[in-house]
Amino acid sequence: MTDILELGSFIREGGFASYMVVIVAIVAAGIAVERWIRIQFQYSINSRAFMAKLKKYILSDNIDRAISLCNSKNQALLPRVLKAGLTRAKDSTPDIQNAIDEATLEVMPKLEARALYLPTFANLATLIGLFGTILGLILAFKSSGEAVDAVSRQQFLQKSIAIAMHTTALGIFCAIPMLLVHAVLQSKINSIIADIDQYSVKLINLLSASQKVGGLKTSSEGGAEEDAAAGD
């Protein structure tokens, strides 16, 4: 409780600029929490384990089960992209690629939404802190000239310097965690994008290989039927 009161006093001594920094920090904190929940718990998935199950269904030519697996993880982004390719499993490789590319373009904005605001808010908090510093120095020079005695002059200087120092410190204090959180979120975003790129290519290769194997089986069966007809 004492720490909260000291923090409140620290903010009050910074004046108007400090309140602006606090507002920016609250908005940034809300964005950071929302992005972390969505990216970590909604958009992410154990991609290696998921792809292993998907590969098993594809190799057994059970595309419907593979699509059902993607539907069971429809909140995650990787299954959404791979599902788009699976729905075109019997089509040509370029068609599968186009479907995956289209799905990727659809999910990317959801993944990157609002995360780029964090470094902007960090810069804004720092600039507001510097604005408070300049404002405090202006008040210091103005007040010292208007003071009628040394005691009043000292009080004005202390108050003005407090505004200058408190707003600068508060702006930097808020900007540091914003940049740190953005770096962590960006790393997670890049990891999901890398998984989408990697496993999309693997899916295309699996589906192409399955189509070729199916074609070979059909040709072999056709040749066997022709041999049997010739024998008759």
PDB file of N, CA, C and O in Angstrom, residues 11-85:
ATOM      1  N   ILE A  11       3.746  10.341  -9.503  1.00  0.00           N
ATOM      2  CA  ILE A  11       3.037  10.747 -10.723  1.00  0.00           C
ATOM      3  C   ILE A  11       2.473  12.153 -10.568  1.00  0.00           C
ATOM      4  O   ILE A  11       2.551  12.977 -11.496  1.00  0.00           O
ATOM      5  N   ARG A  12       1.919  12.441  -9.402  1.00  0.00           N
ATOM      6  CA  ARG A  12       1.352  13.782  -9.179  1.00  0.00           C
ATOM      7  C   ARG A  12       2.417  14.864  -9.274  1.00  0.00           C
ATOM      8  O   ARG A  12       2.176  15.948  -9.814  1.00  0.00           O
ATOM      9  N   GLU A  13       3.596  14.583  -8.776  1.00  0.00           N
ATOM     10  CA  GLU A  13       4.667  15.589  -8.830  1.00  0.00           C
ATOM     11  C   GLU A  13       5.119  15.843 -10.263  1.00  0.00           C
ATOM     12  O   GLU A  13       5.682  16.905 -10.558  1.00  0.00           O
ATOM     13  N   GLY A  14       4.875  14.887 -11.143  1.00  0.00           N
ATOM     14  CA  GLY A  14       5.244  15.094 -12.541  1.00  0.00           C
ATOM     15  C   GLY A  14       4.285  15.979 -13.296  1.00  0.00           C
ATOM     16  O   GLY A  14       4.608  16.467 -14.391  1.00  0.00           O
ATOM     17  N   GLY A  15       3.085  16.156 -12.757  1.00  0.00           N
ATOM     18  CA  GLY A  15       2.130  17.061 -13.383  1.00  0.00           C
ATOM     19  C   GLY A  15       1.407  16.454 -14.579  1.00  0.00           C
ATOM     20  O   GLY A  15       1.272  15.233 -14.725  1.00  0.00           O
ATOM     21  N   PHE A  16       0.986  17.338 -15.472  1.00  0.00           N
ATOM     22  CA  PHE A  16       0.150  16.961 -16.620  1.00  0.00           C
ATOM     23  C   PHE A  16       0.833  15.927 -17.514  1.00  0.00           C
ATOM     24  O   PHE A  16       0.201  14.968 -17.966  1.00  0.00           O
ATOM     25  N   ALA A  17       2.103  16.103 -17.791  1.00  0.00           N
ATOM     26  CA  ALA A  17       2.812  15.176 -18.680  1.00  0.00           C
ATOM     27  C   ALA A  17       2.855  13.769 -18.099  1.00  0.00           C
ATOM     28  O   ALA A  17       2.771  12.775 -18.835  1.00  0.00           O
ATOM     29  N   SER A  18       2.988  13.658 -16.784  1.00  0.00           N
ATOM     30  CA  SER A  18       3.022  12.332 -16.156  1.00  0.00           C
ATOM     31  C   SER A  18       1.698  11.608 -16.339  1.00  0.00           C
ATOM     32  O   SER A  18       1.670  10.394 -16.575  1.00  0.00           O
ATOM     33  N   TYR A  19       0.594  12.329 -16.221  1.00  0.00           N
ATOM     34  CA  TYR A  19      -0.718  11.705 -16.437  1.00  0.00           C
ATOM     35  C   TYR A  19      -0.850  11.209 -17.875  1.00  0.00           C
ATOM     36  O   TYR A  19      -1.447  10.153 -18.124  1.00  0.00           O
ATOM     37  N   MET A  20      -0.314  11.959 -18.813  1.00  0.00           N
ATOM     38  CA  MET A  20      -0.345  11.525 -20.212  1.00  0.00           C
ATOM     39  C   MET A  20       0.462  10.237 -20.398  1.00  0.00           C
ATOM     40  O   MET A  20       0.043   9.322 -21.111  1.00  0.00           O
ATOM     41  N   VAL A  21       1.629  10.164 -19.755  1.00  0.00           N
ATOM     42  CA  VAL A  21       2.444   8.950 -19.837  1.00  0.00           C
ATOM     43  C   VAL A  21       1.693   7.761 -19.255  1.00  0.00           C
ATOM     44  O   VAL A  21       1.724   6.649 -19.803  1.00  0.00           O
ATOM     45  N   VAL A  22       1.010   7.964 -18.139  1.00  0.00           N
ATOM     46  CA  VAL A  22       0.250   6.875 -17.503  1.00  0.00           C
ATOM     47  C   VAL A  22      -0.860   6.381 -18.430  1.00  0.00           C
ATOM     48  O   VAL A  22      -1.098   5.176 -18.551  1.00  0.00           O
ATOM     49  N   ILE A  23      -1.545   7.295 -19.093  1.00  0.00           N
ATOM     50  CA  ILE A  23      -2.605   6.896 -20.038  1.00  0.00           C
ATOM     51  C   ILE A  23      -2.025   6.053 -21.172  1.00  0.00           C
ATOM     52  O   ILE A  23      -2.583   5.018 -21.542  1.00  0.00           O
ATOM     53  N   VAL A  24      -0.905   6.490 -21.728  1.00  0.00           N
ATOM     54  CA  VAL A  24      -0.247   5.727 -22.792  1.00  0.00           C
ATOM     55  C   VAL A  24       0.160   4.340 -22.286  1.00  0.00           C
ATOM     56  O   VAL A  24      -0.018   3.328 -22.980  1.00  0.00           O
ATOM     57  N   ALA A  25       0.684   4.286 -21.064  1.00  0.00           N
ATOM     58  CA  ALA A  25       1.115   3.008 -20.505  1.00  0.00           C
ATOM     59  C   ALA A  25      -0.058   2.060 -20.297  1.00  0.00           C
ATOM     60  O   ALA A  25       0.052   0.845 -20.540  1.00  0.00           O
ATOM     61  N   ILE A  26      -1.203   2.574 -19.851  1.00  0.00           N
ATOM     62  CA  ILE A  26      -2.384   1.724 -19.639  1.00  0.00           C
ATOM     63  C   ILE A  26      -2.879   1.154 -20.960  1.00  0.00           C
ATOM     64  O   ILE A  26      -3.207  -0.040 -21.060  1.00  0.00           O
ATOM     65  N   VAL A  27      -2.946   1.994 -21.989  1.00  0.00           N
ATOM     66  CA  VAL A  27      -3.379   1.511 -23.311  1.00  0.00           C
ATOM     67  C   VAL A  27      -2.419   0.453 -23.833  1.00  0.00           C
ATOM     68  O   VAL A  27      -2.831  -0.593 -24.354  1.00  0.00           O
ATOM     69  N   ALA A  28      -1.116   0.707 -23.702  1.00  0.00           N
ATOM     70  CA  ALA A  28      -0.123  -0.259 -24.169  1.00  0.00           C
ATOM     71  C   ALA A  28      -0.216  -1.566 -23.396  1.00  0.00           C
ATOM     72  O   ALA A  28      -0.068  -2.649 -23.973  1.00  0.00           O
ATOM     73  N   ALA A  29      -0.461  -1.481 -22.091  1.00  0.00           N
ATOM     74  CA  ALA A  29      -0.595  -2.703 -21.287  1.00  0.00           C
ATOM     75  C   ALA A  29      -1.800  -3.520 -21.727  1.00  0.00           C
ATOM     76  O   ALA A  29      -1.733  -4.755 -21.797  1.00  0.00           O
ATOM     77  N   GLY A  30      -2.900  -2.842 -22.033  1.00  0.00           N
ATOM     78  CA  GLY A  30      -4.079  -3.551 -22.521  1.00  0.00           C
ATOM     79  C   GLY A  30      -3.810  -4.272 -23.833  1.00  0.00           C
ATOM     80  O   GLY A  30      -4.215  -5.433 -24.018  1.00  0.00           O
ATOM     81  N   ILE A  31      -3.137  -3.594 -24.753  1.00  0.00           N
ATOM     82  CA  ILE A  31      -2.793  -4.219 -26.033  1.00  0.00           C
ATOM     83  C   ILE A  31      -1.858  -5.398 -25.827  1.00  0.00           C
ATOM     84  O   ILE A  31      -2.026  -6.466 -26.441  1.00  0.00           O
ATOM     85  N   ALA A  32      -0.869  -5.237 -24.948  1.00  0.00           N
ATOM     86  CA  ALA A  32       0.103  -6.308 -24.708  1.00  0.00           C
ATOM     87  C   ALA A  32      -0.568  -7.547 -24.136  1.00  0.00           C
ATOM     88  O   ALA A  32      -0.293  -8.679 -24.568  1.00  0.00           O
ATOM     89  N   VAL A  33      -1.465  -7.366 -23.176  1.00  0.00           N
ATOM     90  CA  VAL A  33      -2.162  -8.513 -22.573  1.00  0.00           C
ATOM     91  C   VAL A  33      -3.048  -9.204 -23.599  1.00  0.00           C
ATOM     92  O   VAL A  33      -3.062 -10.453 -23.704  1.00  0.00           O
ATOM     93  N   GLU A  34      -3.784  -8.423 -24.369  1.00  0.00           N
ATOM     94  CA  GLU A  34      -4.674  -9.013 -25.386  1.00  0.00           C
ATOM     95  C   GLU A  34      -3.894  -9.775 -26.440  1.00  0.00           C
ATOM     96  O   GLU A  34      -4.252 -10.896 -26.818  1.00  0.00           O
ATOM     97  N   ARG A  35      -2.796  -9.196 -26.908  1.00  0.00           N
ATOM     98  CA  ARG A  35      -1.979  -9.865 -27.927  1.00  0.00           C
ATOM     99  C   ARG A  35      -1.336 -11.132 -27.370  1.00  0.00           C
ATOM    100  O   ARG A  35      -1.245 -12.141 -28.060  1.00  0.00           O
ATOM    101  N   TRP A  36      -0.861 -11.076 -26.130  1.00  0.00           N
ATOM    102  CA  TRP A  36      -0.205 -12.244 -25.543  1.00  0.00           C
ATOM    103  C   TRP A  36      -1.189 -13.402 -25.396  1.00  0.00           C
ATOM    104  O   TRP A  36      -0.863 -14.554 -25.701  1.00  0.00           O
ATOM    105  N   ILE A  37      -2.405 -13.115 -24.938  1.00  0.00           N
ATOM    106  CA  ILE A  37      -3.404 -14.171 -24.767  1.00  0.00           C
ATOM    107  C   ILE A  37      -3.742 -14.799 -26.105  1.00  0.00           C
ATOM    108  O   ILE A  37      -3.807 -16.030 -26.239  1.00  0.00           O
ATOM    109  N   ARG A  38      -3.958 -13.973 -27.106  1.00  0.00           N
ATOM    110  CA  ARG A  38      -4.343 -14.515 -28.411  1.00  0.00           C
ATOM    111  C   ARG A  38      -3.191 -15.292 -29.071  1.00  0.00           C
ATOM    112  O   ARG A  38      -3.392 -16.384 -29.600  1.00  0.00           O
ATOM    113  N   ILE A  39      -1.995 -14.726 -29.048  1.00  0.00           N
ATOM    114  CA  ILE A  39      -0.873 -15.359 -29.731  1.00  0.00           C
ATOM    115  C   ILE A  39      -0.425 -16.626 -29.010  1.00  0.00           C
ATOM    116  O   ILE A  39      -0.168 -17.660 -29.636  1.00  0.00           O
ATOM    117  N   GLN A  40      -0.345 -16.579 -27.701  1.00  0.00           N
ATOM    118  CA  GLN A  40       0.182 -17.695 -26.937  1.00  0.00           C
ATOM    119  C   GLN A  40      -0.828 -18.827 -26.769  1.00  0.00           C
ATOM    120  O   GLN A  40      -0.475 -20.005 -26.851  1.00  0.00           O
ATOM    121  N   PHE A  41      -2.096 -18.490 -26.547  1.00  0.00           N
ATOM    122  CA  PHE A  41      -3.078 -19.503 -26.186  1.00  0.00           C
ATOM    123  C   PHE A  41      -4.124 -19.773 -27.267  1.00  0.00           C
ATOM    124  O   PHE A  41      -4.840 -20.766 -27.186  1.00  0.00           O
ATOM    125  N   GLN A  42      -4.247 -18.897 -28.256  1.00  0.00           N
ATOM    126  CA  GLN A  42      -5.265 -19.096 -29.285  1.00  0.00           C
ATOM    127  C   GLN A  42      -4.663 -19.394 -30.652  1.00  0.00           C
ATOM    128  O   GLN A  42      -5.083 -20.353 -31.310  1.00  0.00           O
ATOM    129  N   TYR A  43      -3.685 -18.611 -31.076  1.00  0.00           N
ATOM    130  CA  TYR A  43      -3.136 -18.763 -32.410  1.00  0.00           C
ATOM    131  C   TYR A  43      -2.019 -19.797 -32.494  1.00  0.00           C
ATOM    132  O   TYR A  43      -1.699 -20.257 -33.585  1.00  0.00           O
ATOM    133  N   SER A  44      -1.427 -20.161 -31.373  1.00  0.00           N
ATOM    134  CA  SER A  44      -0.291 -21.094 -31.389  1.00  0.00           C
ATOM    135  C   SER A  44      -0.758 -22.533 -31.281  1.00  0.00           C
ATOM    136  O   SER A  44      -1.868 -22.818 -30.821  1.00  0.00           O
ATOM    137  N   ILE A  45       0.137 -23.448 -31.678  1.00  0.00           N
ATOM    138  CA  ILE A  45      -0.137 -24.877 -31.591  1.00  0.00           C
ATOM    139  C   ILE A  45       1.202 -25.599 -31.618  1.00  0.00           C
ATOM    140  O   ILE A  45       2.205 -25.064 -32.119  1.00  0.00           O
ATOM    141  N   ASN A  46       1.208 -26.805 -31.079  1.00  0.00           N
ATOM    142  CA  ASN A  46       2.408 -27.643 -31.178  1.00  0.00           C
ATOM    143  C   ASN A  46       2.503 -28.135 -32.626  1.00  0.00           C
ATOM    144  O   ASN A  46       1.933 -29.164 -32.983  1.00  0.00           O
ATOM    145  N   SER A  47       3.193 -27.375 -33.440  1.00  0.00           N
ATOM    146  CA  SER A  47       3.175 -27.611 -34.893  1.00  0.00           C
ATOM    147  C   SER A  47       3.775 -28.959 -35.267  1.00  0.00           C
ATOM    148  O   SER A  47       3.293 -29.623 -36.184  1.00  0.00           O
ATOM    149  N   ARG A  48       4.820 -29.376 -34.575  1.00  0.00           N
ATOM    150  CA  ARG A  48       5.464 -30.639 -34.932  1.00  0.00           C
ATOM    151  C   ARG A  48       4.543 -31.825 -34.665  1.00  0.00           C
ATOM    152  O   ARG A  48       4.395 -32.706 -35.525  1.00  0.00           O
ATOM    153  N   ALA A  49       3.901 -31.846 -33.502  1.00  0.00           N
ATOM    154  CA  ALA A  49       2.985 -32.937 -33.178  1.00  0.00           C
ATOM    155  C   ALA A  49       1.763 -32.910 -34.090  1.00  0.00           C
ATOM    156  O   ALA A  49       1.275 -33.963 -34.540  1.00  0.00           O
ATOM    157  N   PHE A  50       1.267 -31.702 -34.381  1.00  0.00           N
ATOM    158  CA  PHE A  50       0.108 -31.584 -35.255  1.00  0.00           C
ATOM    159  C   PHE A  50       0.431 -32.102 -36.654  1.00  0.00           C
ATOM    160  O   PHE A  50      -0.363 -32.835 -37.258  1.00  0.00           O
ATOM    161  N   MET A  51       1.582 -31.718 -37.182  1.00  0.00           N
ATOM    162  CA  MET A  51       1.954 -32.148 -38.531  1.00  0.00           C
ATOM    163  C   MET A  51       2.195 -33.647 -38.590  1.00  0.00           C
ATOM    164  O   MET A  51       1.931 -34.289 -39.629  1.00  0.00           O
ATOM    165  N   ALA A  52       2.678 -34.245 -37.501  1.00  0.00           N
ATOM    166  CA  ALA A  52       2.888 -35.693 -37.481  1.00  0.00           C
ATOM    167  C   ALA A  52       1.563 -36.432 -37.624  1.00  0.00           C
ATOM    168  O   ALA A  52       1.465 -37.418 -38.372  1.00  0.00           O
ATOM    169  N   LYS A  53       0.524 -35.967 -36.916  1.00  0.00           N
ATOM    170  CA  LYS A  53      -0.802 -36.587 -37.056  1.00  0.00           C
ATOM    171  C   LYS A  53      -1.364 -36.369 -38.455  1.00  0.00           C
ATOM    172  O   LYS A  53      -1.935 -37.288 -39.064  1.00  0.00           O
ATOM    173  N   LEU A  54      -1.183 -35.151 -38.954  1.00  0.00           N
ATOM    174  CA  LEU A  54      -1.705 -34.833 -40.281  1.00  0.00           C
ATOM    175  C   LEU A  54      -1.023 -35.687 -41.346  1.00  0.00           C
ATOM    176  O   LEU A  54      -1.681 -36.181 -42.282  1.00  0.00           O
ATOM    177  N   LYS A  55       0.264 -35.876 -41.223  1.00  0.00           N
ATOM    178  CA  LYS A  55       1.011 -36.681 -42.186  1.00  0.00           C
ATOM    179  C   LYS A  55       0.532 -38.119 -42.199  1.00  0.00           C
ATOM    180  O   LYS A  55       0.427 -38.749 -43.258  1.00  0.00           O
ATOM    181  N   LYS A  56       0.217 -38.643 -41.016  1.00  0.00           N
ATOM    182  CA  LYS A  56      -0.271 -40.020 -40.934  1.00  0.00           C
ATOM    183  C   LYS A  56      -1.581 -40.188 -41.702  1.00  0.00           C
ATOM    184  O   LYS A  56      -1.766 -41.166 -42.422  1.00  0.00           O
ATOM    185  N   TYR A  57      -2.481 -39.222 -41.568  1.00  0.00           N
ATOM    186  CA  TYR A  57      -3.753 -39.300 -42.284  1.00  0.00           C
ATOM    187  C   TYR A  57      -3.557 -39.149 -43.789  1.00  0.00           C
ATOM    188  O   TYR A  57      -4.212 -39.834 -44.592  1.00  0.00           O
ATOM    189  N   ILE A  58      -2.653 -38.259 -44.185  1.00  0.00           N
ATOM    190  CA  ILE A  58      -2.431 -38.047 -45.619  1.00  0.00           C
ATOM    191  C   ILE A  58      -1.819 -39.282 -46.267  1.00  0.00           C
ATOM    192  O   ILE A  58      -2.230 -39.701 -47.363  1.00  0.00           O
ATOM    193  N   LEU A  59      -0.844 -39.892 -45.609  1.00  0.00           N
ATOM    194  CA  LEU A  59      -0.193 -41.076 -46.163  1.00  0.00           C
ATOM    195  C   LEU A  59      -1.151 -42.262 -46.252  1.00  0.00           C
ATOM    196  O   LEU A  59      -0.973 -43.145 -47.099  1.00  0.00           O
ATOM    197  N   SER A  60      -2.146 -42.286 -45.385  1.00  0.00           N
ATOM    198  CA  SER A  60      -3.158 -43.345 -45.450  1.00  0.00           C
ATOM    199  C   SER A  60      -4.323 -42.951 -46.352  1.00  0.00           C
ATOM    200  O   SER A  60      -5.351 -43.645 -46.374  1.00  0.00           O
ATOM    201  N   ASP A  61      -4.168 -41.839 -47.073  1.00  0.00           N
ATOM    202  CA  ASP A  61      -5.169 -41.344 -48.021  1.00  0.00           C
ATOM    203  C   ASP A  61      -6.503 -41.061 -47.334  1.00  0.00           C
ATOM    204  O   ASP A  61      -7.575 -41.301 -47.891  1.00  0.00           O
ATOM    205  N   ASN A  62      -6.422 -40.572 -46.100  1.00  0.00           N
ATOM    206  CA  ASN A  62      -7.629 -40.243 -45.346  1.00  0.00           C
ATOM    207  C   ASN A  62      -7.698 -38.720 -45.185  1.00  0.00           C
ATOM    208  O   ASN A  62      -7.471 -38.178 -44.106  1.00  0.00           O
ATOM    209  N   ILE A  63      -8.029 -38.049 -46.293  1.00  0.00           N
ATOM    210  CA  ILE A  63      -8.043 -36.593 -46.303  1.00  0.00           C
ATOM    211  C   ILE A  63      -9.152 -36.036 -45.414  1.00  0.00           C
ATOM    212  O   ILE A  63      -8.977 -34.998 -44.762  1.00  0.00           O
ATOM    213  N   ASP A  64     -10.280 -36.743 -45.339  1.00  0.00           N
ATOM    214  CA  ASP A  64     -11.387 -36.266 -44.511  1.00  0.00           C
ATOM    215  C   ASP A  64     -10.998 -36.208 -43.037  1.00  0.00           C
ATOM    216  O   ASP A  64     -11.352 -35.262 -42.332  1.00  0.00           O
ATOM    217  N   ARG A  65     -10.252 -37.215 -42.577  1.00  0.00           N
ATOM    218  CA  ARG A  65      -9.796 -37.196 -41.182  1.00  0.00           C
ATOM    219  C   ARG A  65      -8.795 -36.067 -40.963  1.00  0.00           C
ATOM    220  O   ARG A  65      -8.773 -35.453 -39.891  1.00  0.00           O
ATOM    221  N   ALA A  66      -7.978 -35.815 -41.963  1.00  0.00           N
ATOM    222  CA  ALA A  66      -7.012 -34.712 -41.859  1.00  0.00           C
ATOM    223  C   ALA A  66      -7.733 -33.365 -41.749  1.00  0.00           C
ATOM    224  O   ALA A  66      -7.351 -32.511 -40.943  1.00  0.00           O
ATOM    225  N   ILE A  67      -8.779 -33.182 -42.546  1.00  0.00           N
ATOM    226  CA  ILE A  67      -9.562 -31.944 -42.468  1.00  0.00           C
ATOM    227  C   ILE A  67     -10.271 -31.838 -41.126  1.00  0.00           C
ATOM    228  O   ILE A  67     -10.342 -30.751 -40.530  1.00  0.00           O
ATOM    229  N   SER A  68     -10.782 -32.953 -40.628  1.00  0.00           N
ATOM    230  CA  SER A  68     -11.434 -32.943 -39.312  1.00  0.00           C
ATOM    231  C   SER A  68     -10.450 -32.564 -38.212  1.00  0.00           C
ATOM    232  O   SER A  68     -10.802 -31.858 -37.254  1.00  0.00           O
ATOM    233  N   LEU A  69      -9.210 -33.022 -38.345  1.00  0.00           N
ATOM    234  CA  LEU A  69      -8.182 -32.653 -37.375  1.00  0.00           C
ATOM    235  C   LEU A  69      -7.939 -31.148 -37.401  1.00  0.00           C
ATOM    236  O   LEU A  69      -7.794 -30.520 -36.339  1.00  0.00           O
ATOM    237  N   CYS A  70      -7.900 -30.571 -38.586  1.00  0.00           N
ATOM    238  CA  CYS A  70      -7.725 -29.116 -38.692  1.00  0.00           C
ATOM    239  C   CYS A  70      -8.917 -28.374 -38.096  1.00  0.00           C
ATOM    240  O   CYS A  70      -8.748 -27.345 -37.430  1.00  0.00           O
ATOM    241  N   ASN A  71     -10.123 -28.906 -38.313  1.00  0.00           N
ATOM    242  CA  ASN A  71     -11.310 -28.266 -37.755  1.00  0.00           C
ATOM    243  C   ASN A  71     -11.314 -28.303 -36.232  1.00  0.00           C
ATOM    244  O   ASN A  71     -11.850 -27.395 -35.585  1.00  0.00           O
ATOM    245  N   SER A  72     -10.738 -29.338 -35.649  1.00  0.00           N
ATOM    246  CA  SER A  72     -10.700 -29.444 -34.187  1.00  0.00           C
ATOM    247  C   SER A  72      -9.753 -28.420 -33.568  1.00  0.00           C
ATOM    248  O   SER A  72      -9.823 -28.160 -32.366  1.00  0.00           O
ATOM    249  N   LYS A  73      -8.862 -27.847 -34.374  1.00  0.00           N
ATOM    250  CA  LYS A  73      -7.917 -26.823 -33.906  1.00  0.00           C
ATOM    251  C   LYS A  73      -8.127 -25.530 -34.677  1.00  0.00           C
ATOM    252  O   LYS A  73      -7.181 -24.822 -35.019  1.00  0.00           O
ATOM    253  N   ASN A  74      -9.386 -25.184 -34.907  1.00  0.00           N
ATOM    254  CA  ASN A  74      -9.677 -24.080 -35.820  1.00  0.00           C
ATOM    255  C   ASN A  74      -9.305 -22.708 -35.270  1.00  0.00           C
ATOM    256  O   ASN A  74      -9.288 -21.723 -36.002  1.00  0.00           O
ATOM    257  N   GLN A  75      -8.996 -22.587 -33.973  1.00  0.00           N
ATOM    258  CA  GLN A  75      -8.563 -21.309 -33.431  1.00  0.00           C
ATOM    259  C   GLN A  75      -7.105 -21.001 -33.794  1.00  0.00           C
ATOM    260  O   GLN A  75      -6.731 -19.845 -33.930  1.00  0.00           O
ATOM    261  N   ALA A  76      -6.302 -22.051 -33.921  1.00  0.00           N
ATOM    262  CA  ALA A  76      -4.895 -21.868 -34.281  1.00  0.00           C
ATOM    263  C   ALA A  76      -4.784 -21.513 -35.759  1.00  0.00           C
ATOM    264  O   ALA A  76      -5.617 -21.899 -36.582  1.00  0.00           O
ATOM    265  N   LEU A  77      -3.723 -20.799 -36.113  1.00  0.00           N
ATOM    266  CA  LEU A  77      -3.590 -20.303 -37.486  1.00  0.00           C
ATOM    267  C   LEU A  77      -3.026 -21.347 -38.437  1.00  0.00           C
ATOM    268  O   LEU A  77      -3.428 -21.420 -39.598  1.00  0.00           O
ATOM    269  N   LEU A  78      -2.078 -22.154 -37.970  1.00  0.00           N
ATOM    270  CA  LEU A  78      -1.487 -23.169 -38.842  1.00  0.00           C
ATOM    271  C   LEU A  78      -2.529 -24.146 -39.375  1.00  0.00           C
ATOM    272  O   LEU A  78      -2.543 -24.419 -40.580  1.00  0.00           O
ATOM    273  N   PRO A  79      -3.421 -24.708 -38.546  1.00  0.00           N
ATOM    274  CA  PRO A  79      -4.455 -25.599 -39.092  1.00  0.00           C
ATOM    275  C   PRO A  79      -5.359 -24.923 -40.109  1.00  0.00           C
ATOM    276  O   PRO A  79      -5.817 -25.572 -41.065  1.00  0.00           O
ATOM    277  N   ARG A  80      -5.637 -23.635 -39.930  1.00  0.00           N
ATOM    278  CA  ARG A  80      -6.479 -22.937 -40.910  1.00  0.00           C
ATOM    279  C   ARG A  80      -5.814 -22.917 -42.279  1.00  0.00           C
ATOM    280  O   ARG A  80      -6.467 -23.141 -43.310  1.00  0.00           O
ATOM    281  N   VAL A  81      -4.516 -22.635 -42.281  1.00  0.00           N
ATOM    282  CA  VAL A  81      -3.799 -22.561 -43.553  1.00  0.00           C
ATOM    283  C   VAL A  81      -3.700 -23.934 -44.196  1.00  0.00           C
ATOM    284  O   VAL A  81      -3.950 -24.098 -45.399  1.00  0.00           O
ATOM    285  N   LEU A  82      -3.357 -24.953 -43.405  1.00  0.00           N
ATOM    286  CA  LEU A  82      -3.209 -26.301 -43.966  1.00  0.00           C
ATOM    287  C   LEU A  82      -4.548 -26.871 -44.425  1.00  0.00           C
ATOM    288  O   LEU A  82      -4.594 -27.639 -45.394  1.00  0.00           O
ATOM    289  N   LYS A  83      -5.609 -26.495 -43.749  1.00  0.00           N
ATOM    290  CA  LYS A  83      -6.938 -26.962 -44.169  1.00  0.00           C
ATOM    291  C   LYS A  83      -7.271 -26.472 -45.575  1.00  0.00           C
ATOM    292  O   LYS A  83      -7.878 -27.203 -46.370  1.00  0.00           O
ATOM    293  N   ALA A  84      -6.867 -25.239 -45.871  1.00  0.00           N
ATOM    294  CA  ALA A  84      -7.120 -24.704 -47.210  1.00  0.00           C
ATOM    295  C   ALA A  84      -6.449 -25.555 -48.275  1.00  0.00           C
ATOM    296  O   ALA A  84      -7.002 -25.772 -49.365  1.00  0.00           O
ATOM    297  N   GLY A  85      -5.250 -26.052 -47.987  1.00  0.00           N
ATOM    298  CA  GLY A  85      -4.579 -26.934 -48.943  1.00  0.00           C
ATOM    299  C   GLY A  85      -5.218 -28.305 -49.007  1.00  0.00           C
ATOM    300  O   GLY A  85      -5.315 -28.904 -50.087  1.00  0.00           O
TER     301      GLY A  85
END
